[in-house]
Coordinates of C-alpha atoms in Angstrom, one line a residue:
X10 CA -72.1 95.7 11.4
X11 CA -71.7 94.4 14.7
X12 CA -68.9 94.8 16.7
X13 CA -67.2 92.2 19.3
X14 CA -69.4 92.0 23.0
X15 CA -66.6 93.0 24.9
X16 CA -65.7 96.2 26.7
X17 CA -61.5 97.0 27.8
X18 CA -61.5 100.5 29.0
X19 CA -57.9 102.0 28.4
X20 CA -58.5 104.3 31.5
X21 CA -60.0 102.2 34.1
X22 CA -63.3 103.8 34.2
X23 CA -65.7 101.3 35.9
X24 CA -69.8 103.2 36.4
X25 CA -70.5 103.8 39.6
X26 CA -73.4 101.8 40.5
X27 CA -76.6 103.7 40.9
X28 CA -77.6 102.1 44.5
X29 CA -74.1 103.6 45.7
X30 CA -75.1 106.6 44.2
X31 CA -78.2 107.1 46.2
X32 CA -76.7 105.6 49.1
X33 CA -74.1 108.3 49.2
X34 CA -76.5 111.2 48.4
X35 CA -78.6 109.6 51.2
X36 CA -75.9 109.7 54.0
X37 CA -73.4 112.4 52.8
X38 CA -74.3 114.6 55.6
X39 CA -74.6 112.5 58.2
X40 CA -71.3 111.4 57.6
X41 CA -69.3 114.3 56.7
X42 CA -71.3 115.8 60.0
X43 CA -69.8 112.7 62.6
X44 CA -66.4 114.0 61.6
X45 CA -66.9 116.7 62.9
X46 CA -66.6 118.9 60.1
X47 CA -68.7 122.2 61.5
X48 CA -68.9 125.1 58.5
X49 CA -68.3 128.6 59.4
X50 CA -71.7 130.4 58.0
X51 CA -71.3 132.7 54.5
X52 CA -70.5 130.5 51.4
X53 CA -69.4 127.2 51.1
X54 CA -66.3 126.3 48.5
X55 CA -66.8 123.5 46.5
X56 CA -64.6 122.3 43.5
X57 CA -64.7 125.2 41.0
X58 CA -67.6 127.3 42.0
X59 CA -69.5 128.8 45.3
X60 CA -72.1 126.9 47.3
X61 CA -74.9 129.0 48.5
X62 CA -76.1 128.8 52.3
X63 CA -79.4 129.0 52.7
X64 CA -79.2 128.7 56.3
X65 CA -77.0 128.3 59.7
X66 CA -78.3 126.4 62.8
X67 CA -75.4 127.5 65.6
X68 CA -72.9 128.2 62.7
X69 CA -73.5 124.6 60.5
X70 CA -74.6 125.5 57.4
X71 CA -77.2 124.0 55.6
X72 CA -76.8 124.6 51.7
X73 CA -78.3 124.7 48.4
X74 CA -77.3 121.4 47.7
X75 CA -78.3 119.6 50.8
X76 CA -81.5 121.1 50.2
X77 CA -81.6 120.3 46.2
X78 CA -80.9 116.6 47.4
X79 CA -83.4 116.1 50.2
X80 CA -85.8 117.3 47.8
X81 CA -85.6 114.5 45.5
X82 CA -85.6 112.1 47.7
X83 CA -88.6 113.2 49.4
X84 CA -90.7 114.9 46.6
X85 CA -90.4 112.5 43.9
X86 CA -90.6 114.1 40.1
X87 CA -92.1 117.4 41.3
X88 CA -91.1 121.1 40.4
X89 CA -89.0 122.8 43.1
X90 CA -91.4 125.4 43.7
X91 CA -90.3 128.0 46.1
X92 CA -92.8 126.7 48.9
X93 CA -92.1 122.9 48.9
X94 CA -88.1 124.0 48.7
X95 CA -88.9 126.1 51.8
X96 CA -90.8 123.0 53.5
X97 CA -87.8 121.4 52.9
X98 CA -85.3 123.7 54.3
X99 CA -87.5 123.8 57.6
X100 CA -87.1 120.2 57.5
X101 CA -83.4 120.2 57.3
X102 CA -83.2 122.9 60.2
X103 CA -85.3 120.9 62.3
X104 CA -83.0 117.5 61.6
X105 CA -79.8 119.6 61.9
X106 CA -81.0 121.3 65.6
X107 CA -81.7 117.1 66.3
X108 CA -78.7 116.0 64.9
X109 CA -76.9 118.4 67.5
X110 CA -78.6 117.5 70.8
X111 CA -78.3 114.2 69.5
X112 CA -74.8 114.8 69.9
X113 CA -74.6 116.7 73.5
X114 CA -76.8 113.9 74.9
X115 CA -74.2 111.3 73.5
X116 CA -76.6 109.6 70.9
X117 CA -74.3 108.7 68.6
X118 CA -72.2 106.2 70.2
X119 CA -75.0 103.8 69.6
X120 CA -73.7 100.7 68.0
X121 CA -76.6 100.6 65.2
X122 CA -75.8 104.0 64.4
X123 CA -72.5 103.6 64.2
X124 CA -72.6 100.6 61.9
X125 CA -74.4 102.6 59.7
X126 CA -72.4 105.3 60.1
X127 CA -69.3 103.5 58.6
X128 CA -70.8 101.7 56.1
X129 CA -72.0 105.1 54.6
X130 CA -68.3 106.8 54.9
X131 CA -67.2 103.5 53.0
X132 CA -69.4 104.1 49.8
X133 CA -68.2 107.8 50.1
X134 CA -64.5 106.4 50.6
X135 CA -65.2 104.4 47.7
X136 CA -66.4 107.1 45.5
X137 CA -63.7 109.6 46.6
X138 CA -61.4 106.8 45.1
X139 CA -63.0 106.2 42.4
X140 CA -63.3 109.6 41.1
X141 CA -60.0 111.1 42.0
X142 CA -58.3 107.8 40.6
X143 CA -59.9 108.8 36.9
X144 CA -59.0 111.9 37.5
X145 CA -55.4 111.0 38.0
X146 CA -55.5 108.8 35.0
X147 CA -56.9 111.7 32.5
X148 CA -53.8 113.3 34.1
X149 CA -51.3 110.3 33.1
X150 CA -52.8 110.1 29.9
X151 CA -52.2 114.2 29.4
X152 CA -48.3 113.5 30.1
X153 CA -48.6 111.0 27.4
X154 CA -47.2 112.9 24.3
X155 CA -46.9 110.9 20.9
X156 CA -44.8 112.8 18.5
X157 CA -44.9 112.9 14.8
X158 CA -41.7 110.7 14.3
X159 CA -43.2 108.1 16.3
X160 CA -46.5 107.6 14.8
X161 CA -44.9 108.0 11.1
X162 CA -42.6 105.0 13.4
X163 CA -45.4 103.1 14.0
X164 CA -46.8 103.1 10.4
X165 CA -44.4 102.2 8.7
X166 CA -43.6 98.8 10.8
X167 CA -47.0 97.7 11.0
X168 CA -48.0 99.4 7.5
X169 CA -49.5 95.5 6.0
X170 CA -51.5 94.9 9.4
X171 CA -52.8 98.7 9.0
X172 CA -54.0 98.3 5.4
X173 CA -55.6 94.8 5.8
X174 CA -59.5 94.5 6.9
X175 CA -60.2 91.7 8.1
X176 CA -64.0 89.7 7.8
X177 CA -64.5 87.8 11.0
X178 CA -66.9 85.9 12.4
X179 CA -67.5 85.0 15.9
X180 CA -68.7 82.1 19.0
X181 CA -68.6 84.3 22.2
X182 CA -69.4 83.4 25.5
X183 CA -69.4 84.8 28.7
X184 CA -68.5 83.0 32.5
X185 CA -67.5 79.5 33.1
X186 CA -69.6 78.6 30.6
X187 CA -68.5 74.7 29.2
X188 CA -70.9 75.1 26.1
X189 CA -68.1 77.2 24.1
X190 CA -65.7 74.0 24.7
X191 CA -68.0 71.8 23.1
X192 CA -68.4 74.2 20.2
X193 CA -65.0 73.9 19.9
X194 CA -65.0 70.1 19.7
X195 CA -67.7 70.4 16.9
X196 CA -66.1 72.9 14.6
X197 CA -63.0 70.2 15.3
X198 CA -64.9 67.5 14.3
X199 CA -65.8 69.4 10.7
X200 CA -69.0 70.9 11.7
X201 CA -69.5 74.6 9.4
X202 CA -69.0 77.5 12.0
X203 CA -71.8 79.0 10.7
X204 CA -73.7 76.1 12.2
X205 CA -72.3 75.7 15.4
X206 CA -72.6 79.4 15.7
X207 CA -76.1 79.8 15.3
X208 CA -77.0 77.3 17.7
X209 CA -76.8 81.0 20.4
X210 CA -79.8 81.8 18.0
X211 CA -82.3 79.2 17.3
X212 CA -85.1 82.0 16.7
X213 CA -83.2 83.7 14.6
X214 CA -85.6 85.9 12.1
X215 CA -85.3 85.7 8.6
X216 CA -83.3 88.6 6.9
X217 CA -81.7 89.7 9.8
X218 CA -78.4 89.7 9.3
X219 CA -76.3 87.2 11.3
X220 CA -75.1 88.3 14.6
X221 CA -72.1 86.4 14.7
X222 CA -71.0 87.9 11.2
X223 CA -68.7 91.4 12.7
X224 CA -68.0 92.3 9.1
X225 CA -64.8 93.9 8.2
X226 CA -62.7 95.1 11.1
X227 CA -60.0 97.6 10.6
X228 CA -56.6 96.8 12.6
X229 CA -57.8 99.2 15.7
X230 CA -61.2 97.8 16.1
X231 CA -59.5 94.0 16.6
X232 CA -60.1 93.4 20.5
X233 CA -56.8 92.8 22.1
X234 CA -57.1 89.0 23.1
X235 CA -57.7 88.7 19.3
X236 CA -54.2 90.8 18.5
X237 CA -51.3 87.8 17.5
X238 CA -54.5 85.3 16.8
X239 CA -56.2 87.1 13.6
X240 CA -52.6 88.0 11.9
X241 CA -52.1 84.0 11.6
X242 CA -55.2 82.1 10.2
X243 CA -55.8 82.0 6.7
X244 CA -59.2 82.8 5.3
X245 CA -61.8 80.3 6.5
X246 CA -59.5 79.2 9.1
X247 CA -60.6 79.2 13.0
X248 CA -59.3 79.9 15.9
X249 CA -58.5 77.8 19.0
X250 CA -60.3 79.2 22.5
X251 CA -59.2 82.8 23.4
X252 CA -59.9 83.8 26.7
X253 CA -60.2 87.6 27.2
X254 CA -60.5 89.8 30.6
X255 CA -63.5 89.2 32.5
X256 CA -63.9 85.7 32.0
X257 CA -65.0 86.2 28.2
X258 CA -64.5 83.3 25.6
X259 CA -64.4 83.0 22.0
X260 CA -63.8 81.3 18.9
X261 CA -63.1 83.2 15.8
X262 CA -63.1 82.6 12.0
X263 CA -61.3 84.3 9.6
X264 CA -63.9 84.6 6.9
X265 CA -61.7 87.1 4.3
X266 CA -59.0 89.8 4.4
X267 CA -58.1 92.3 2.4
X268 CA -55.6 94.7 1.5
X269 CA -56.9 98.5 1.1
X270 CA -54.2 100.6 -0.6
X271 CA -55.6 104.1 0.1
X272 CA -55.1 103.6 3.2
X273 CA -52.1 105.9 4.6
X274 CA -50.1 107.5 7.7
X275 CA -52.2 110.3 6.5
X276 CA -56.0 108.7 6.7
X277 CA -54.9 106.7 10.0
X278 CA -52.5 109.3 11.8
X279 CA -55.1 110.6 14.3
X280 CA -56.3 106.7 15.3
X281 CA -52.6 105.8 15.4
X282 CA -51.6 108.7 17.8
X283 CA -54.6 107.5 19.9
X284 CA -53.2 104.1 20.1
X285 CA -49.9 104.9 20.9
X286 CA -51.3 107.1 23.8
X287 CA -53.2 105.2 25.1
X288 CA -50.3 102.5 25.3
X289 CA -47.5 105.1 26.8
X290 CA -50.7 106.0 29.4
X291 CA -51.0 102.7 30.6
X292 CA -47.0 101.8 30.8
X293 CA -46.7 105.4 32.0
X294 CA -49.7 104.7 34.9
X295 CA -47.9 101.8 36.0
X296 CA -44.2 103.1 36.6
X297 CA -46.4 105.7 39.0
X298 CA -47.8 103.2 41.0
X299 CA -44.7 101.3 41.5
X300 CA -43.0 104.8 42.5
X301 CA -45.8 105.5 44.6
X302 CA -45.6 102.3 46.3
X303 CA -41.9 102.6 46.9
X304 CA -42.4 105.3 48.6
X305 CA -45.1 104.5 51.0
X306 CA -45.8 102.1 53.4
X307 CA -48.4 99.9 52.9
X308 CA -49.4 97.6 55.8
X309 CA -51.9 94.7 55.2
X310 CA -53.3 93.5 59.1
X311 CA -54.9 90.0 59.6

């Protein structure tokens, strides 16, 4: 079965895009180094463990990761064998003795460096932000407690939406895109859905089944633009445009529903509680960041 083309992370999480990633890998010292920050030599704390030194040029230590990461980017897909890791420590002693007469002779007030220079603390910026901010949402969403009384709650109000699967098919589109409003015209204008759908897949093979067919969906796999639209159209009924986040489209068709009776609190407690939490997380996540903004002051300059 195939399930809706559309992606609403509850926490926020968005991938961090690998050209950052090498961009911030590539400039991390450089930058953490024009702030001045000189390490003391001895061992290095990180997050939740030790970093080893592997070397101090006039106290500034050079460590086991900035030697791990030069490595890859200069010896691509080799094995770290004890010389060519050595090489590479020579290397970074040499650039770090550099970097600091660079410094005494004033070198890095040039303008081209400096550009650089702040475009590489802005990806790191960026990642720091990134990071701590789903951090601080796993930690919202750890405050968010659903008890037994309110998931039994929730059950029994929405007990007939829980029970009933639902066979839907689907037109999506993605962007500005005008072709899903003339499918819309065409399924007015009688045209089968089946039709107008498959136009997305003129080389369609045979026996495959029919991508815009999603099966049955259960009441927690229904996207939420869909949530209010699929509880109100009759079997073979479709519905009007729904727009979704990100500028996604569709059209959906109620193919058939029906009601499963062994379905209970008991078999949908645990997907209920995740619902619920996931709901008290995000209302929860927003009264912090209203606090938080009352209490700080935020100053946008032209």
């Amino acid at each position: 079965m195939q399930m809706p083309p559309f992606d609403y992370p509850f926490h926020g999480r968005e991938t961090l895009k690998k050209p950052m990633v090498l961009l911030i890998s590539g400039f991390l010292v450089l930058s953490l180094a024009a702030c001045g920050e000189k390490k003391q030599a001895g061992t290095q704390k990180e997050s939740d463990g030790q970093v080893k030194v592997l070397a101090t040029v006039n106290g500034a230590p050079i460590t086991e990761i900035d030697v791990r990461q030069s490595f890859r980017r200069s010896v691509h897909g080799e094995t770290e064998k004890p010389e060519a890791v050595q090489n590479v420590l020579q290397t970074l002693v040499n650039s770090e003795l550099m970097y600091q007469q660079a410094l005494d002779l004033g070198l890095d007030k040039n303008p081209g460096y400096r550009l650089k220079l702040h475009e590489a603390e802005a990806q790191l910026k960026a990642f720091q932000r990134q990071e701590m901010a789903i951090l601080y949402r796993e930690h919202v969403k750890n405050q968010a407690k659903v008890t037994d009384p309110e998931a039994q709650a929730y059950f029994d109000n929405n007990s007939n939406k829980i029970r009933t699967k639902y066979h839907l098919y689907q037109i999506y589109y993605k962007g500005a895109d005008s072709r899903i409003v003339q499918d819309y015209k065409e399924l007015k204008s009688g045209k089968p859905f089946e039709k107008v759908a498959a136009k997305r897949f003129p080389n369609l093979p045979k026996n495959v089944p029919a991508p815009w067919d999603l099966g049955y969906l259960h009441w927690n796999q229904i996207p939420p633009p869909w949530q209010g639209v699929v509880d109100r159209l009759e079997p073979g009924q479709a519905s009007d445009i729904i727009k979704g986040a990100g500028e996604r489209f569709w059209i959906i068709k109620l193919a058939d529903k029906t009601v499963d009776p062994n379905i209970t609190f008991a078999t949908e407690k645990e997907k209920i509680v995740d619902v619920l939490q996931k709901r008290k997380a995000e209302e929860l996540y927003g009264s912090m960041i209203d606090r938080m903004k009352s209490k700080s002051k935020i100053v946008f300059t032209k």
